[in-house]
Coordinates of C-alpha atoms in Angstrom, one line a residue:
M106 CA 64.7 53.4 85.0
T107 CA 64.1 56.4 87.3
A108 CA 67.0 58.2 88.9
T109 CA 66.0 56.8 92.3
T110 CA 66.0 53.3 91.0
A111 CA 69.3 53.8 89.3
A112 CA 70.8 55.1 92.5
Q113 CA 69.5 52.1 94.4
V114 CA 71.0 49.7 91.8
S115 CA 74.4 51.5 92.1
L116 CA 74.2 51.3 95.9
D117 CA 73.3 47.6 95.8
Q118 CA 76.3 47.0 93.5
A119 CA 78.6 48.9 95.8
L120 CA 77.3 47.0 98.9
E121 CA 77.9 43.7 97.1
L122 CA 81.4 44.6 96.2
H123 CA 82.0 45.9 99.7
R124 CA 80.8 42.7 101.3
A125 CA 83.0 40.7 98.9
G126 CA 86.0 42.6 100.2
N127 CA 86.7 44.4 96.9
L128 CA 87.3 47.8 98.6
E129 CA 88.8 49.5 95.5
A130 CA 85.8 48.8 93.3
A131 CA 83.3 49.4 96.1
G132 CA 84.9 52.8 96.7
E133 CA 84.7 53.8 93.1
T134 CA 81.0 52.8 92.9
Y135 CA 80.2 54.7 96.1
A136 CA 82.2 57.8 94.8
A137 CA 80.4 57.7 91.5
L138 CA 77.0 57.6 93.2
L139 CA 78.0 60.6 95.4
E140 CA 78.9 62.6 92.3
Q141 CA 75.4 62.0 91.0
D142 CA 73.7 62.5 94.4
A143 CA 75.9 64.4 96.9
G144 CA 73.2 64.0 99.6
N145 CA 73.1 60.2 99.5
H146 CA 73.9 59.4 103.1
D147 CA 74.2 55.7 102.4
A148 CA 76.9 56.4 99.8
S149 CA 78.7 58.7 102.2
Y150 CA 78.6 56.1 104.9
G151 CA 79.7 53.3 102.5
L152 CA 82.6 55.3 101.1
G153 CA 83.6 56.5 104.6
T154 CA 83.7 52.9 105.8
V155 CA 85.8 51.9 102.8
R156 CA 88.3 54.7 103.5
M157 CA 88.4 53.7 107.1
Q158 CA 89.2 50.2 106.1
Q159 CA 91.9 51.5 103.7
G160 CA 93.5 53.6 106.5
D161 CA 92.6 57.0 105.0
L162 CA 91.2 58.2 108.3
E163 CA 90.8 61.9 107.7
T164 CA 88.8 61.3 104.5
A165 CA 86.8 58.6 106.3
K166 CA 86.0 61.1 109.1
S167 CA 84.8 63.8 106.7
L168 CA 82.5 61.3 104.8
L169 CA 81.1 59.7 108.0
E170 CA 80.5 63.2 109.5
R171 CA 78.5 64.0 106.4
A172 CA 76.5 60.8 106.7
V173 CA 75.8 61.5 110.4
A174 CA 74.7 65.1 109.6
E175 CA 72.3 63.8 106.9
A176 CA 70.8 60.9 108.9
P177 CA 71.6 61.3 112.6
E178 CA 69.0 58.7 113.5
I179 CA 71.1 55.8 112.1
P180 CA 73.3 54.4 114.9
E181 CA 75.7 52.5 112.6
Y182 CA 76.8 55.8 111.2
H183 CA 77.7 57.0 114.7
Y184 CA 79.5 53.8 115.5
N185 CA 81.8 53.9 112.5
L186 CA 82.5 57.6 113.0
G187 CA 83.4 56.7 116.6
C188 CA 85.8 54.0 115.4
V189 CA 87.5 56.5 113.1
L190 CA 87.8 59.2 115.8
E191 CA 89.2 56.6 118.2
Q192 CA 91.9 55.7 115.7
L193 CA 92.7 59.4 115.2
G194 CA 93.2 59.8 119.0
Q195 CA 90.1 62.0 119.4
A196 CA 88.8 60.1 122.4
F197 CA 86.2 62.5 123.7
D198 CA 84.5 62.8 120.3
A199 CA 84.7 59.0 119.9
V200 CA 82.9 58.4 123.2
E201 CA 80.1 60.8 122.2
Q202 CA 79.5 58.9 119.0
F203 CA 79.6 55.5 120.7
K204 CA 77.1 56.8 123.3
V205 CA 74.7 57.8 120.5
A206 CA 75.2 54.4 118.8
Y207 CA 74.5 52.7 122.1
H208 CA 71.2 54.4 122.5
G209 CA 70.2 53.1 119.0
M210 CA 71.8 49.7 119.5
P211 CA 71.8 49.0 123.3
D212 CA 72.3 45.2 122.8
S213 CA 75.2 45.5 120.3
P214 CA 78.3 43.9 121.9
A215 CA 80.5 45.6 119.3
V216 CA 79.2 49.0 120.4
L217 CA 79.5 48.2 124.1
R218 CA 83.1 47.0 123.7
A219 CA 84.0 50.1 121.7
L220 CA 82.3 52.3 124.3
G221 CA 84.1 50.5 127.1
K222 CA 87.5 50.7 125.5
S223 CA 87.1 54.5 124.9
L224 CA 85.8 55.2 128.4
S225 CA 88.8 53.2 129.8
G226 CA 91.1 55.3 127.7
L227 CA 89.6 58.4 129.4
Q228 CA 90.0 56.7 132.8
D229 CA 86.2 56.5 133.4
F230 CA 86.7 53.0 134.7
P231 CA 83.3 52.5 136.4
A232 CA 81.4 53.3 133.2
A233 CA 84.0 51.3 131.1
I234 CA 83.7 48.3 133.3
Q235 CA 79.9 48.5 133.2
A236 CA 79.8 48.6 129.4
M237 CA 82.2 45.7 129.1
E238 CA 80.3 43.6 131.6
Q239 CA 77.1 44.2 129.7
A240 CA 78.8 43.2 126.4
L241 CA 80.1 39.9 128.0
R242 CA 76.6 39.1 129.3
I243 CA 74.9 39.6 125.9
E244 CA 76.9 37.0 123.9
S245 CA 79.0 34.0 124.7
P246 CA 82.3 35.6 125.7
Q247 CA 85.3 35.3 123.4
H248 CA 88.6 34.9 125.2
A249 CA 90.0 38.1 123.5
D250 CA 87.1 40.1 125.0
V251 CA 87.7 38.6 128.4
L252 CA 91.4 39.5 128.3
A253 CA 90.5 43.1 127.2
Y254 CA 88.2 43.2 130.2
A255 CA 91.0 41.9 132.4
D256 CA 93.4 44.6 131.2
M257 CA 90.8 47.2 131.9
L258 CA 90.4 45.9 135.5
F259 CA 94.1 46.1 136.0
L260 CA 94.2 49.7 134.8
A261 CA 91.4 50.4 137.2
H262 CA 93.6 49.2 140.1
K263 CA 91.8 45.9 140.5
P264 CA 94.5 43.3 140.0
S265 CA 92.8 40.5 141.8
E266 CA 89.7 40.9 139.7
A267 CA 91.9 41.1 136.6
M268 CA 93.5 37.8 137.4
V269 CA 90.0 36.2 137.8
Q270 CA 89.3 37.2 134.2
V271 CA 92.8 36.0 133.0
R272 CA 92.0 32.6 134.4
R273 CA 88.5 32.8 132.8
A274 CA 90.1 33.5 129.4
R275 CA 92.4 30.5 129.7
E276 CA 89.4 28.3 130.6
L277 CA 88.0 29.5 127.3
G278 CA 91.1 28.3 125.5
S279 CA 93.1 31.5 125.3
T280 CA 96.9 31.2 124.6
D281 CA 97.1 35.0 124.0
P282 CA 100.4 36.4 125.5
L283 CA 98.4 39.3 126.8
G284 CA 97.1 37.1 129.6
Y285 CA 100.7 36.4 130.8
F286 CA 101.6 40.1 130.5
I287 CA 98.6 41.0 132.7
E288 CA 99.6 38.3 135.1
A289 CA 103.2 39.7 135.2
R290 CA 102.0 43.2 136.0
C291 CA 99.8 41.8 138.8
E292 CA 102.8 39.9 140.2
R293 CA 104.9 43.1 139.9
L294 CA 102.4 45.0 142.0
A295 CA 102.6 42.2 144.7
G296 CA 106.4 42.3 144.6
N297 CA 106.7 38.7 143.3
H298 CA 109.5 39.2 140.9
D299 CA 110.2 35.5 140.3
R300 CA 106.6 34.9 139.3
M301 CA 106.7 38.1 137.3
R302 CA 109.7 36.9 135.3
E303 CA 108.1 33.5 134.8
A304 CA 104.9 35.0 133.3
L305 CA 106.9 37.4 131.1
N306 CA 109.0 34.5 129.7
K307 CA 105.8 32.7 128.9
A308 CA 104.5 35.7 127.0
I309 CA 107.7 36.0 125.1
D310 CA 107.7 32.3 124.2
I311 CA 104.4 32.8 122.5
R312 CA 105.2 36.2 120.9
P313 CA 109.0 36.7 120.7
G314 CA 108.9 40.3 119.7
Y315 CA 106.5 41.4 122.5
G316 CA 108.2 44.8 123.3
D317 CA 106.2 45.5 126.4
A318 CA 107.1 42.2 127.9
W319 CA 110.8 42.7 127.2
Q320 CA 110.6 46.1 128.8
Y321 CA 109.3 44.7 132.1
L322 CA 111.7 41.7 131.9
L323 CA 114.6 44.3 131.8
E324 CA 113.5 45.4 135.3
V325 CA 114.2 41.9 136.8
T326 CA 117.2 40.8 134.7
P327 CA 120.4 40.5 136.7
D328 CA 123.5 42.3 135.4
D329 CA 125.3 39.2 134.2
E330 CA 122.4 38.5 131.8
L331 CA 122.0 42.0 130.4
L332 CA 124.2 41.5 127.3
S333 CA 122.3 38.5 126.3
L334 CA 119.0 40.3 126.7
A335 CA 120.3 43.3 124.7
S336 CA 121.5 41.0 121.9
D337 CA 118.1 39.3 121.8
C338 CA 116.2 42.5 121.6
E339 CA 118.5 44.0 119.0
G340 CA 118.0 41.0 116.8
L341 CA 114.2 41.0 117.2
A342 CA 114.1 44.7 116.5
G343 CA 115.7 44.0 113.1
D344 CA 113.5 41.0 112.4
A345 CA 111.0 41.5 109.6
A346 CA 108.6 39.2 111.5
T347 CA 108.4 41.6 114.5
E348 CA 105.4 43.9 114.5
T349 CA 106.2 47.5 113.6
R350 CA 104.8 48.8 116.9
D351 CA 107.3 46.5 118.8
K352 CA 110.5 47.3 116.9
A353 CA 111.0 50.7 118.6
K354 CA 110.3 49.4 122.0
L355 CA 112.8 46.6 121.6
G356 CA 115.4 49.1 120.5
Y357 CA 114.9 51.1 123.7
V358 CA 115.2 48.0 125.8
A359 CA 118.4 46.9 124.1
G360 CA 119.8 50.4 124.5
Q361 CA 119.0 50.5 128.2
A362 CA 120.5 47.1 128.8
Y363 CA 123.7 48.1 127.0
E364 CA 123.8 51.3 129.0
R365 CA 123.5 49.4 132.3
V366 CA 126.6 47.4 131.5
G367 CA 128.6 50.4 130.3
E368 CA 128.5 49.7 126.5
F369 CA 127.6 53.3 125.7
D370 CA 128.3 53.3 122.0
D371 CA 126.1 50.3 121.4
A372 CA 123.4 51.9 123.7
A373 CA 123.5 55.1 121.7
E374 CA 123.2 53.2 118.4
Q375 CA 120.1 51.4 119.7
F376 CA 118.5 54.6 121.0
H377 CA 119.0 56.4 117.7
A378 CA 117.5 53.5 115.7
A379 CA 114.6 53.1 118.2
N380 CA 113.8 56.8 118.0
R381 CA 114.0 56.8 114.2
R382 CA 111.5 53.9 114.0
Q383 CA 109.2 55.5 116.5
R384 CA 109.3 58.9 114.7
E385 CA 108.6 57.3 111.3
F386 CA 105.7 55.3 112.8
A387 CA 104.2 58.5 114.3
E388 CA 104.7 60.5 111.2
L389 CA 102.9 57.9 109.1
R390 CA 99.9 58.3 111.4
G391 CA 100.1 62.1 111.2
K392 CA 101.4 62.4 114.8
G393 CA 104.8 64.0 114.2
Y394 CA 106.0 66.9 116.3
D395 CA 104.5 70.3 115.4
A396 CA 106.7 73.1 116.8
E397 CA 104.3 75.8 115.6
A398 CA 101.4 74.2 117.4
G399 CA 103.4 74.3 120.7
E400 CA 104.1 78.0 120.2
R401 CA 100.4 78.6 119.4
H402 CA 99.4 76.9 122.7
L403 CA 101.9 79.0 124.6
A404 CA 100.4 82.2 123.1
W405 CA 96.9 81.0 123.7
A406 CA 97.6 80.2 127.4
E407 CA 99.2 83.6 128.0
S408 CA 96.1 85.2 126.4
E409 CA 93.5 83.0 128.1
F410 CA 95.1 83.3 131.6
D411 CA 96.0 87.0 131.7
G412 CA 95.4 87.7 135.3
T413 CA 91.8 89.0 134.9
G414 CA 89.0 87.3 136.7
N415 CA 90.0 86.4 140.3
T416 CA 87.3 83.9 141.3
A417 CA 88.3 80.4 142.5
S418 CA 87.0 77.3 144.1
T419 CA 86.0 77.3 147.7
A420 CA 87.2 73.8 148.4
P421 CA 88.8 73.3 151.8
V422 CA 92.6 73.0 151.8
E423 CA 92.6 69.4 153.3
T424 CA 90.9 68.1 150.1
Q425 CA 93.3 69.7 147.7
P426 CA 95.9 67.6 145.9
I427 CA 99.6 68.2 145.8
F428 CA 100.6 68.7 142.2
I429 CA 104.1 67.8 141.0
V430 CA 104.8 69.0 137.5
G431 CA 107.6 69.5 135.1
M432 CA 109.0 67.7 132.0
P433 CA 108.9 63.9 132.1
R434 CA 112.1 62.5 133.7
S435 CA 112.6 65.6 135.8
G436 CA 112.4 63.9 139.2
T437 CA 108.6 63.9 139.8
T438 CA 108.6 60.2 140.9
L439 CA 111.4 60.8 143.5
I440 CA 109.6 63.8 145.0
E441 CA 106.3 61.9 145.2
S442 CA 108.1 59.0 147.0
I443 CA 109.5 61.4 149.6
L444 CA 106.1 63.1 150.1
G445 CA 104.4 59.7 150.4
E446 CA 106.4 59.1 153.6
L447 CA 104.6 61.9 155.3
D448 CA 101.7 61.2 157.6
G449 CA 98.4 62.1 155.9
V450 CA 99.8 62.1 152.3
T451 CA 98.5 59.5 149.8
T452 CA 100.5 58.9 146.6
G453 CA 98.3 59.1 143.5
G454 CA 100.9 58.6 140.7
E455 CA 100.3 60.0 137.2
S456 CA 96.6 60.7 137.0
E457 CA 94.8 61.7 133.8
A458 CA 92.1 63.3 135.9
L459 CA 93.1 67.0 135.3
E460 CA 93.6 66.4 131.6
L461 CA 90.2 64.9 131.3
V462 CA 88.5 67.7 133.2
T463 CA 90.2 70.5 131.4
S464 CA 89.6 68.9 128.0
R465 CA 85.9 68.6 128.7
Y466 CA 85.8 72.2 129.9
Y467 CA 87.5 73.6 126.8
R468 CA 85.3 71.5 124.6
A469 CA 82.2 72.8 126.4
G470 CA 83.5 76.3 126.2
A471 CA 84.1 76.0 122.4
K472 CA 80.4 75.1 122.1
G473 CA 79.3 78.0 124.2
Q474 CA 78.1 75.7 127.0
W475 CA 80.5 77.2 129.6
P476 CA 81.9 80.8 130.1
R477 CA 85.5 81.7 129.4
V478 CA 88.0 81.4 132.2
Q479 CA 87.8 85.1 133.1
E480 CA 84.0 84.8 133.5
L481 CA 83.8 81.7 135.6
Q482 CA 82.3 82.0 139.1
P483 CA 83.2 80.1 142.3
Q484 CA 80.4 77.6 141.7
H485 CA 81.9 76.8 138.3
W486 CA 85.3 76.1 139.8
D487 CA 83.7 74.0 142.5
E488 CA 82.0 71.9 139.8
L489 CA 85.4 71.5 138.0
A490 CA 87.1 70.5 141.2
A491 CA 84.3 67.9 141.9
A492 CA 84.8 66.5 138.4
Y493 CA 88.5 66.1 139.1
W494 CA 87.8 64.0 142.1
Q495 CA 85.2 62.0 140.2
A496 CA 87.9 61.1 137.6
Q497 CA 90.5 60.4 140.3
L498 CA 91.1 56.8 141.4
T499 CA 92.0 57.9 144.9
P500 CA 89.6 59.3 147.5
Q501 CA 89.5 63.1 148.3
A502 CA 92.6 63.6 150.5
R503 CA 96.0 65.1 150.5
V504 CA 96.9 63.1 147.5
T505 CA 99.9 63.6 145.1
D506 CA 99.2 64.0 141.4
K507 CA 102.5 63.7 139.6
M508 CA 101.4 63.9 136.0
P509 CA 104.4 65.9 134.7
T510 CA 102.5 67.6 131.8
N511 CA 100.0 69.1 134.2
F512 CA 102.2 72.2 133.9
R513 CA 100.1 73.0 130.8
H514 CA 97.1 73.5 133.2
I515 CA 98.6 75.5 136.1
G516 CA 96.1 78.3 135.3
M517 CA 93.2 75.8 135.9
I518 CA 94.8 74.2 138.9
C519 CA 95.2 77.6 140.7
R520 CA 91.5 78.3 140.3
M521 CA 90.1 74.8 140.9
F522 CA 92.3 74.3 143.9
S523 CA 93.3 77.7 145.1
S524 CA 95.4 76.4 148.1
A525 CA 97.0 73.4 146.4
P526 CA 100.8 73.2 146.4
V527 CA 102.3 73.1 143.0
I528 CA 105.9 71.7 142.9
H529 CA 107.8 72.5 139.7
M530 CA 110.6 70.1 139.1
R531 CA 113.8 71.4 137.4
R532 CA 116.7 69.2 136.4
D533 CA 119.7 69.8 134.1
P534 CA 118.1 70.0 130.7
R535 CA 120.7 67.7 129.2
D536 CA 119.8 64.9 131.7
V537 CA 116.1 65.4 131.0
A538 CA 116.6 65.4 127.2
W539 CA 118.7 62.2 127.2
S540 CA 116.5 60.4 129.7
I541 CA 113.4 61.1 127.5
Y542 CA 115.3 60.2 124.3
S543 CA 116.5 56.9 125.8
R544 CA 113.0 55.6 126.7
Y545 CA 109.8 54.7 124.9
F546 CA 107.1 57.3 125.2
P547 CA 103.6 56.8 123.8
P548 CA 102.6 58.8 120.6
G549 CA 101.1 61.6 122.6
H550 CA 104.7 62.7 123.5
R551 CA 105.4 63.9 119.9
Y552 CA 108.6 65.7 120.9
A553 CA 110.3 62.6 122.4
T554 CA 112.0 61.1 119.4
D555 CA 114.3 64.0 118.4
L556 CA 116.8 65.9 120.6
E557 CA 116.0 69.2 118.9
D558 CA 112.3 68.7 119.4
I559 CA 112.8 67.8 123.0
A560 CA 114.9 71.0 123.5
H561 CA 112.1 73.1 121.8
D562 CA 109.3 71.6 123.9
Y563 CA 111.4 71.9 127.1
S564 CA 111.9 75.6 126.3
L565 CA 108.2 76.1 125.8
S566 CA 107.5 74.4 129.1
L567 CA 109.8 76.8 131.0
Q568 CA 108.2 79.8 129.3
L569 CA 104.7 78.6 130.2
M570 CA 105.7 78.0 133.8
E571 CA 107.3 81.5 134.1
H572 CA 104.0 82.9 132.9
F573 CA 102.0 81.1 135.5
K574 CA 104.5 81.9 138.3
S575 CA 104.1 85.5 137.5
L576 CA 100.4 85.2 137.9
H577 CA 100.5 83.0 141.0
P578 CA 103.8 83.7 142.8
E579 CA 102.3 82.3 146.1

């Protein structure tokens, strides 16, 4: 038997084990084949897929990147690599891989759904909706896919269209509580609190530990029912049947309910437990707080934005946003509400547009496709400003952008929109810290589950703002 034939036999054995669900044995066979032939891209792909299924995402990423490098023409390799990158939170890289996979498999519903989900996460809703609609046209729609599409439409500020898809999913036989949760959010937007509560209760009847539904239910629960709600959430948070991702959310809801009725010891106990669960869950996924990374970012920002290079966008002042920045829970929502009462001001809420544009710029710069900040010319800043408006869900106008963490990008703001007001919110740090600690924050807010980490991140934010204020005192 030739070496080539032996390798094919080993690969066939690995594939058979893999299809049978024997991941351990399949992984061993793929690994043995790679030891004999390090350039075997089929084995790299197979072992990378096994590691992805086993949850070893970093190893999976390395193996799938090797497979892609060795055989870039195979779309399945790009698709699986995109799936790993998506799980690792590397959304931009995931979209790139899904786009390559799409060009090779334009009629694959799985690729289109993955591309749509990733684009939605980047708030590119027009492209995300187009991808999902194409996927739903190619094959008979499953109700889970229709609900995912409905959720996407809601996030794209299309509640009436979202409800059309919720009803469509129910016609297909869906009893998924997500449908009722989407309905509740739509009713909330319309101010129909009774219907909102009814939909939330239906979601909870189906999935008792549905943390997001309980969080919204807290908003419309009268004071005399709060202790009962707190007790229910506390019990569900400690129930082994409750999903891990919901346990922390339920703890925060219980704590907030206890806090509202003045049971502060019980509230604190629930907040401590919720943050511990959230922190452990994040650390298991490699998303714990990294104080040194924050300090490196501060040093990098002070070096990158050092006052040299004075070019800026030429955009007229009437099309420049009003940025409201600061730590979360510092009062940005209140100030936006006040500004929204002024004639000619549109409230835009927390937009991801600036984060998307700056991330794309830094990635392009790292690849040598764009100059460094100090070398950018007015036309570059005009392009970046145009990209911001393309990512915004509101039209070009005097619109507020109250994403608090935009303070990390003040240097970019002051060049992209040279006349844009930037309002920096300050509040007693103790109030900010406790307000963060007593609420659920998504994994991207890595500091949020520990009071010392919150204090450290708060300190870094102030140092960063002082640096930008020294450069742009106006």
